[in-house]
mmCIF file of C-alpha atoms in Angstrom:
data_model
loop_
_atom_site.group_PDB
_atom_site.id
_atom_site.type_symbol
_atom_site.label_atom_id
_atom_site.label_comp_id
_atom_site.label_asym_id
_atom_site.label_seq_id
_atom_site.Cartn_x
_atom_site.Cartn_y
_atom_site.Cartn_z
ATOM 1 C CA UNK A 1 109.961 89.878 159.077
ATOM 2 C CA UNK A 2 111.891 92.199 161.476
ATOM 3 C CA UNK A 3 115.374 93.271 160.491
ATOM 4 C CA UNK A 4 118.376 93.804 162.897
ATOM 5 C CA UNK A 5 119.149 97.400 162.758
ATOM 6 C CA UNK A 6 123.063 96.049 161.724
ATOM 7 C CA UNK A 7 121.603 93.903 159.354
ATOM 8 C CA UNK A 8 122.069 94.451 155.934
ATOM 9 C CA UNK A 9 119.621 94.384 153.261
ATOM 10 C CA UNK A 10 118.889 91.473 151.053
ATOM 11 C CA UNK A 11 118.976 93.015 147.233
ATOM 12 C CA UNK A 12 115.164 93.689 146.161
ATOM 13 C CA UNK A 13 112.501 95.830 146.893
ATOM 14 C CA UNK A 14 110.690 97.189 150.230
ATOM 15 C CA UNK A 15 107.898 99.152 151.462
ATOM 16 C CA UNK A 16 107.652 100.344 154.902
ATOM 17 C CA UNK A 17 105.475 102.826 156.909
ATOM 18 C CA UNK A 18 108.218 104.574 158.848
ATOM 19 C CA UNK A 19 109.027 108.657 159.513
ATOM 20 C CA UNK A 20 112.525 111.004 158.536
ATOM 21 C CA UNK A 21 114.606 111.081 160.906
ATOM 22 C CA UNK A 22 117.157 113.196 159.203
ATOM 23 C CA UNK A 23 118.346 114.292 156.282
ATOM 24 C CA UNK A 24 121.144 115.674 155.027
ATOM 25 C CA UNK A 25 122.158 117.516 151.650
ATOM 26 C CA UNK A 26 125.393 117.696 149.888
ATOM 27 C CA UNK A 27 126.803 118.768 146.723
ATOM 28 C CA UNK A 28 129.047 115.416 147.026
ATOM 29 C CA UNK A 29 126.491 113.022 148.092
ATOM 30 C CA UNK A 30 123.588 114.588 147.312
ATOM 31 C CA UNK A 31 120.506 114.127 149.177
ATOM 32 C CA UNK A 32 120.468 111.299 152.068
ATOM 33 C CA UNK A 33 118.018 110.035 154.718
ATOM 34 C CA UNK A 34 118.005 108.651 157.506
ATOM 35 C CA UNK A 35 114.627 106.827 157.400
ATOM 36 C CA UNK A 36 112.945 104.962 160.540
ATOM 37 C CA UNK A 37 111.007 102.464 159.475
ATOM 38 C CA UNK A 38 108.758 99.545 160.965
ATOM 39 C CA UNK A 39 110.697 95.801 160.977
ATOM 40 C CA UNK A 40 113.580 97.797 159.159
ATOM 41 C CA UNK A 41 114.543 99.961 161.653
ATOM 42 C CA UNK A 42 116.832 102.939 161.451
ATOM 43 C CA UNK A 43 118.213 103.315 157.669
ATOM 44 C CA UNK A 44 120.152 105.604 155.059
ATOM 45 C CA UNK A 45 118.942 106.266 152.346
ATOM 46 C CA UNK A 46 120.200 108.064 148.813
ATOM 47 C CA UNK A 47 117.271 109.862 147.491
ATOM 48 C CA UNK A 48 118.363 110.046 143.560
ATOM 49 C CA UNK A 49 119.189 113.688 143.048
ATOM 50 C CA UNK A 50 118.316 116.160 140.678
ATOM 51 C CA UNK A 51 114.873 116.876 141.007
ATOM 52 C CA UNK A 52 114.305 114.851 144.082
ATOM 53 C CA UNK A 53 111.704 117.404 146.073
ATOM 54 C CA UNK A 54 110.077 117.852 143.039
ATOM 55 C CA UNK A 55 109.667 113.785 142.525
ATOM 56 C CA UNK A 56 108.902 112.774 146.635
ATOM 57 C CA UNK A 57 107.398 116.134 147.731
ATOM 58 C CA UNK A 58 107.360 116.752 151.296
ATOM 59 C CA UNK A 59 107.523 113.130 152.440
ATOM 60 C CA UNK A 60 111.101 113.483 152.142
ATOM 61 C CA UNK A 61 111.048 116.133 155.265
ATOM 62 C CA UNK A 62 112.000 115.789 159.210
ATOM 63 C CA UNK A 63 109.085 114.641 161.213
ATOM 64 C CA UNK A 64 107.315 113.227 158.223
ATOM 65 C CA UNK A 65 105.623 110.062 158.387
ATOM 66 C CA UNK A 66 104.633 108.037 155.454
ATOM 67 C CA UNK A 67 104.671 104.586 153.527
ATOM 68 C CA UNK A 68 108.548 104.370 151.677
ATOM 69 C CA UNK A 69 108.935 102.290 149.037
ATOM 70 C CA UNK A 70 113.118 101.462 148.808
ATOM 71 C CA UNK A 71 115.275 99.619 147.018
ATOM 72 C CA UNK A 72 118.246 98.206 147.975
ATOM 73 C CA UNK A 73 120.895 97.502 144.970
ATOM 74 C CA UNK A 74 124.414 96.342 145.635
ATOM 75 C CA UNK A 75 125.949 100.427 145.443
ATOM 76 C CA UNK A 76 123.207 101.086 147.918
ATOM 77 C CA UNK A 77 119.794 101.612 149.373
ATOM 78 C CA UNK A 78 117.400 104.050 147.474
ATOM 79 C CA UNK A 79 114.127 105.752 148.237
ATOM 80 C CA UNK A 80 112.108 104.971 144.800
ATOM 81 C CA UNK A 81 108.436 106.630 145.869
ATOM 82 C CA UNK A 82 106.737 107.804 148.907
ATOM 83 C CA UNK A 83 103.576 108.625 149.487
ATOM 84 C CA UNK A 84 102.894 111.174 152.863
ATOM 85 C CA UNK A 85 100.136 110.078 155.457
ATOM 86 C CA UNK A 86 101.009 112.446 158.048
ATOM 87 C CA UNK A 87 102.414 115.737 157.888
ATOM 88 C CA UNK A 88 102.270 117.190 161.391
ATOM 89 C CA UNK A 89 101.705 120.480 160.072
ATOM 90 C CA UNK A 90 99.810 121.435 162.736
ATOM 91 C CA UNK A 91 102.439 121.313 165.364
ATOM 92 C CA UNK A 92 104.312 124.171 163.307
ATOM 93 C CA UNK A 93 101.830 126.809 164.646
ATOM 94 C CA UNK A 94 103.356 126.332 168.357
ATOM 95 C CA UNK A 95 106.587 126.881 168.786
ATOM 96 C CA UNK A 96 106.637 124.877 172.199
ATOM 97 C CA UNK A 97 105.282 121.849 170.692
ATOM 98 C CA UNK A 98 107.358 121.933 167.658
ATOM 99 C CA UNK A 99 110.839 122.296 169.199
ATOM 100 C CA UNK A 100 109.308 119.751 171.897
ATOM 101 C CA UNK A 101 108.562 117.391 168.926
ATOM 102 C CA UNK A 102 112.623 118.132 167.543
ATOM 103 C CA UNK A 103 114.024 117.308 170.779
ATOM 104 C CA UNK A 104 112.176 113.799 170.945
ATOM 105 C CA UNK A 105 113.655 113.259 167.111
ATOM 106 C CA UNK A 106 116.955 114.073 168.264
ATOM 107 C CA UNK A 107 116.766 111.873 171.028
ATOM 108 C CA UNK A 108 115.612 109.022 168.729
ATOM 109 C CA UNK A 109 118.406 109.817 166.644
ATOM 110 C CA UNK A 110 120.962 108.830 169.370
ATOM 111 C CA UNK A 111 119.281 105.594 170.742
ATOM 112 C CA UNK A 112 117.602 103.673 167.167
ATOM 113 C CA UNK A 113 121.097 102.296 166.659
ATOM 114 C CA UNK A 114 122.402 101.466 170.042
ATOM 115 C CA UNK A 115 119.321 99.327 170.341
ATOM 116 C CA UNK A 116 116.580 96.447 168.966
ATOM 117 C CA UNK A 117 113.323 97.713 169.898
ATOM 118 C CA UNK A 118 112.844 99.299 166.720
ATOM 119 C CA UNK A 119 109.231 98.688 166.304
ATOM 120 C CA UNK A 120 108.480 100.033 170.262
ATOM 121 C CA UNK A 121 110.340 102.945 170.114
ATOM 122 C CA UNK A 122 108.894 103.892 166.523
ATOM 123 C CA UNK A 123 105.178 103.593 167.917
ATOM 124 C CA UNK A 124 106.146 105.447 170.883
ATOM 125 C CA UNK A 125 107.599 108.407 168.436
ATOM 126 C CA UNK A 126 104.505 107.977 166.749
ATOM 127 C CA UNK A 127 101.918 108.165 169.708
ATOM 128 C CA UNK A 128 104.098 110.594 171.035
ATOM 129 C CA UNK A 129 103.414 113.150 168.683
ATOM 130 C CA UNK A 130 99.743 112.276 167.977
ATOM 131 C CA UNK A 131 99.499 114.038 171.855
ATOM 132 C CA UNK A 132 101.742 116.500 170.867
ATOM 133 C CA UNK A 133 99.201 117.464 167.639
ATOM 134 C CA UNK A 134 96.079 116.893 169.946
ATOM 135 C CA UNK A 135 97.408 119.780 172.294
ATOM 136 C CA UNK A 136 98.362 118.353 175.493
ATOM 137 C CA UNK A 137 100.823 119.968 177.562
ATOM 138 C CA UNK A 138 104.461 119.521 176.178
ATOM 139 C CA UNK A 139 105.775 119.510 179.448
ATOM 140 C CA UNK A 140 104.379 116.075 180.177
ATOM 141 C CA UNK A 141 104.624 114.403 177.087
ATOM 142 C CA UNK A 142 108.352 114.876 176.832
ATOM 143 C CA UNK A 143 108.541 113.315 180.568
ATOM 144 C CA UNK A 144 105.824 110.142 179.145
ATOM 145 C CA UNK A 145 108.194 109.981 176.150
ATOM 146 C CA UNK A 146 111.341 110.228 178.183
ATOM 147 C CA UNK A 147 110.575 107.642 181.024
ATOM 148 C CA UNK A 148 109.024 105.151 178.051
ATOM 149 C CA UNK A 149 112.354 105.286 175.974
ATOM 150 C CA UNK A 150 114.334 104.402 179.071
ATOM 151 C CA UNK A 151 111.783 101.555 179.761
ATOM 152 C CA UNK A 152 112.042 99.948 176.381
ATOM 153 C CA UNK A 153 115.740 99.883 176.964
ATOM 154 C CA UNK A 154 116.119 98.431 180.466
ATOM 155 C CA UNK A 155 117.280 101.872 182.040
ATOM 156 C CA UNK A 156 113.712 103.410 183.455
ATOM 157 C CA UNK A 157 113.962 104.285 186.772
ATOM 158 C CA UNK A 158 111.367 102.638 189.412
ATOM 159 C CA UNK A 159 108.603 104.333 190.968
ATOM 160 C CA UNK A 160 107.943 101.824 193.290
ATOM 161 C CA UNK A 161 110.991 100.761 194.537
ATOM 162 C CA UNK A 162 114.231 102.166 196.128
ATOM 163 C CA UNK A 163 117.041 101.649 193.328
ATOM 164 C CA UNK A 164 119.506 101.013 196.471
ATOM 165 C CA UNK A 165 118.336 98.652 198.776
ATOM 166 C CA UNK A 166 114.686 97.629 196.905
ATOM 167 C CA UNK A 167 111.953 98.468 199.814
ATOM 168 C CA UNK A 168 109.034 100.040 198.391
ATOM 169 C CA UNK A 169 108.225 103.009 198.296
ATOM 170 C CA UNK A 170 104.735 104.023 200.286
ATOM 171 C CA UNK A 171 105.418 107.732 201.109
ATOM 172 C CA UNK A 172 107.774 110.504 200.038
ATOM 173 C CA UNK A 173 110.571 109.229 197.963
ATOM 174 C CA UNK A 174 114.177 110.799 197.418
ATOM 175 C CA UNK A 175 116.098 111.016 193.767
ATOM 176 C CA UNK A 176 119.974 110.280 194.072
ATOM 177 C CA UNK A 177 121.804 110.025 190.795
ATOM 178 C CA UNK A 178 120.509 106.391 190.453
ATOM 179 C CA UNK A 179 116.932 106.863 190.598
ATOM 180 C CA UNK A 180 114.138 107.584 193.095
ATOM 181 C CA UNK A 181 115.738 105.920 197.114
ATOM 182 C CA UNK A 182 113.865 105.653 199.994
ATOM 183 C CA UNK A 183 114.836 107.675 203.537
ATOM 184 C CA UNK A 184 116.781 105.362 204.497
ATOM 185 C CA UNK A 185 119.034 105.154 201.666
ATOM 186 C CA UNK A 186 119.445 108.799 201.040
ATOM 187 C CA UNK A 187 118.053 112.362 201.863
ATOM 188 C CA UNK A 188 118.959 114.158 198.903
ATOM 189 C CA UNK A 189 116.210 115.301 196.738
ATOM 190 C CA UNK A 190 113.093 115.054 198.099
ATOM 191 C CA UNK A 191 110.119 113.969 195.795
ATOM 192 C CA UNK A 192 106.286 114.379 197.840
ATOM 193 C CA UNK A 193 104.262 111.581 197.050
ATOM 194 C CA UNK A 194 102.162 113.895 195.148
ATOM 195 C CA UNK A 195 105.106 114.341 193.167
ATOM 196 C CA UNK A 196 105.601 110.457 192.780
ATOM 197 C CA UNK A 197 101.988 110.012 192.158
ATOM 198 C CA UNK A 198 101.864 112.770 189.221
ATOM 199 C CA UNK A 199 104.901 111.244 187.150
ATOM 200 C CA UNK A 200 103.870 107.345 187.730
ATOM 201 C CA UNK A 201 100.631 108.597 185.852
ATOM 202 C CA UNK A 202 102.032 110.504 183.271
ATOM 203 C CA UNK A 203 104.760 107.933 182.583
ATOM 204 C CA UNK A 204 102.540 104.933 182.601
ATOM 205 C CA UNK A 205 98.907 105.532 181.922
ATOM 206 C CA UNK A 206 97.465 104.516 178.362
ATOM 207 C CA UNK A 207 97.236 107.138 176.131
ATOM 208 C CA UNK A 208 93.299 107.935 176.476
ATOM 209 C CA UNK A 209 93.650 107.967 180.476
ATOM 210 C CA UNK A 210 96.913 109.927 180.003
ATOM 211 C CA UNK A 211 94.951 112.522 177.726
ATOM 212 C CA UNK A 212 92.415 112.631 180.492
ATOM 213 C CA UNK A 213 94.377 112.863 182.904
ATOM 214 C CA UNK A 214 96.781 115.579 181.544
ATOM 215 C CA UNK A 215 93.620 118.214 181.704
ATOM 216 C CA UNK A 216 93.729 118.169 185.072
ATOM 217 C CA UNK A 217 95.746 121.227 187.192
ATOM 218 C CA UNK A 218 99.079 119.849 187.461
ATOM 219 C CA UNK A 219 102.535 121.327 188.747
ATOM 220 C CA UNK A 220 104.435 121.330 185.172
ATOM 221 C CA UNK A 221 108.196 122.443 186.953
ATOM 222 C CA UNK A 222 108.598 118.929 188.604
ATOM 223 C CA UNK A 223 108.690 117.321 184.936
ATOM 224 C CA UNK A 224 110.812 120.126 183.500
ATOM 225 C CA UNK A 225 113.062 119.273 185.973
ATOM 226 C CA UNK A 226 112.913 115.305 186.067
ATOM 227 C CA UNK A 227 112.658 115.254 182.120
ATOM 228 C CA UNK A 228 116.679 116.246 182.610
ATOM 229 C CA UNK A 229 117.251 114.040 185.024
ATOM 230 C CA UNK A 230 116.042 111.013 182.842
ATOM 231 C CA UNK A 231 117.815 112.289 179.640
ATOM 232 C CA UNK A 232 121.217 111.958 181.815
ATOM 233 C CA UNK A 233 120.360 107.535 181.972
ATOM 234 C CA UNK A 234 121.086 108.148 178.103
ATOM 235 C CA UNK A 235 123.886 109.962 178.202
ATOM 236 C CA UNK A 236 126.043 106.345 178.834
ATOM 237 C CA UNK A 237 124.441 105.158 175.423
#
C-alpha cells in the first residue's frame, strides 16, 4: 500500500527500504530525520536519543540507504532499527561526485512534499547515484537527473517540440525561458542539433545505453549550462 505523502500514519509498525534525506540535531528535540521511504514517502522521524549513533550506526547518515523499521505511536513516529545496505562511501573520494550527489539530495528535499510520485522520484535518486558511484561524468548525470525530476512532475521541457506554437523540431532549436522554440517562434539561444541530440540522449536513454553512451567524447559546458536552466522550472514549486 502506497501512502499520501500528507497522510498520516495509522498507529503500528513499518518497515521500508528508503534513504536520509536529512537530519537534524538538537539539544531540544534531539535527533530527527527526515527519512524517504518507498510507498511512505517523505517522513520525520525522532530517532530516541541518548545513544542513538551508537544503537543505528551509520544508517542514520545523509545519503544513506537502507531497510527502516518505524513505529508510529500517537506522540509520534520513531525509527526503532535499521539495518544499512548501501553506504555510498565510495563517492566520498571525489569531491565532484559527492557535492554532485548533495545537490541532487537537496533538490529532492524541496520537491518530495510538493508532490505524489514518491516511489519514481525515490528510484530515480537511487539510480541516480548508482551512476554517480560507477564513475560517469557528473556533469551529465545531474542534467539526466534534472530533466527526469521535471518529467515525473509534468514540468520537463520538450525536445521535440516548440513549447510556443508545437511544430517539431527537425534542425537547430532555440531555448526561451519556456523551453526549447523553434525559428520561428524565437531567436534567442541557439541550441545545434548536436546540442539537441546530446541532451535527448542523456535525458532519456535507459541507464545501460546511458552508461554507454556517456563514454563517448562529449561537450560537458552545454549541460552545465542547461542543468541551470532546468533547476529554474522548480523554482515555482
Amino acid at each position: 500500500m502506497q501512502y499520501s505523502n500528507f497522510e498520516k500514519l495509522e498507529q503500528g509498525y513499518y518497515e521500508q527500504a528508503g534513504t536520509v534525506i536529512q537530519r537534524k540535531d538538537s539539544l531540544k528535540n534531539g535527533l530527527t530525520l527526515l527519512l524517504f521511504l518507498r510507498d511512505l514517502g517523505p517522513r520525520w522521524v525522532i530517532a530516541p536519543t541518548g545513544s542513538s549513533k551508537s544503537r543505528f550506526g551509520g544508517a542514520i547518515e545523509p545519503m544513506v540507504w537502507g531497510l527502516y523499521n518505524i513505529y508510529q505511536s500517537p506522540s509520534g513516529l520513531y525509527l526503532k532499527s535499521s539495518e544499512i545496505k548501501e553506504d555510498f562511501l565510495l563517492l566520498r573520494r571525489c569531491s565532484k561526485h559527492l557535492h554532485t550527489a548533495l545537490r541532487l539530495y537537496k533538490t529532492v528535499s524541496r520537491v518530495i512534499f510538493t508532490t505524489h510520485e514518491s516511489n519514481d522520484i525515490l528510484n530515480l535518486l537511487w539510480s541516480s547515484m548508482l551512476l554517480l558511484k560507477d564513475g560517469c561524468t557528473s556533469e551529465l548525470v545531474e542534467f539526466r537527473f534534472t530533466w527526469r525530476l521535471l518529467n515525473l512532475m509534468g514540468l520537463a521541457p520538450s525536445f521535440k517540440q516548440c513549447v510556443l506554437c508545437g511544430s517539431l523540431i527537425n534542425e537547430s532549436s532555440f531555448w526561451c525561458d519556456d523551453g526549447f522554440c523553434c525559428s520561428n517562434c524565437t531567436s534567442d539561444i541557439l541550441v545545434n542539433i548536436s546540442q539537441l541530440k546530446d541532451m535527448r540522449c542523456a535525458a532519456m536513454l535507459k541507464q545501460e545505453d546511458f552508461i554507454t553512451w556517456s563514454e563517448n567524447n562529449i561537450d560537458i559546458d552545454i549541460f552545465n549550462d542547461f542543468s541551470v536552466k532546468l533547476k529554474k522550472f522548480l523554482s515555482s514549486q
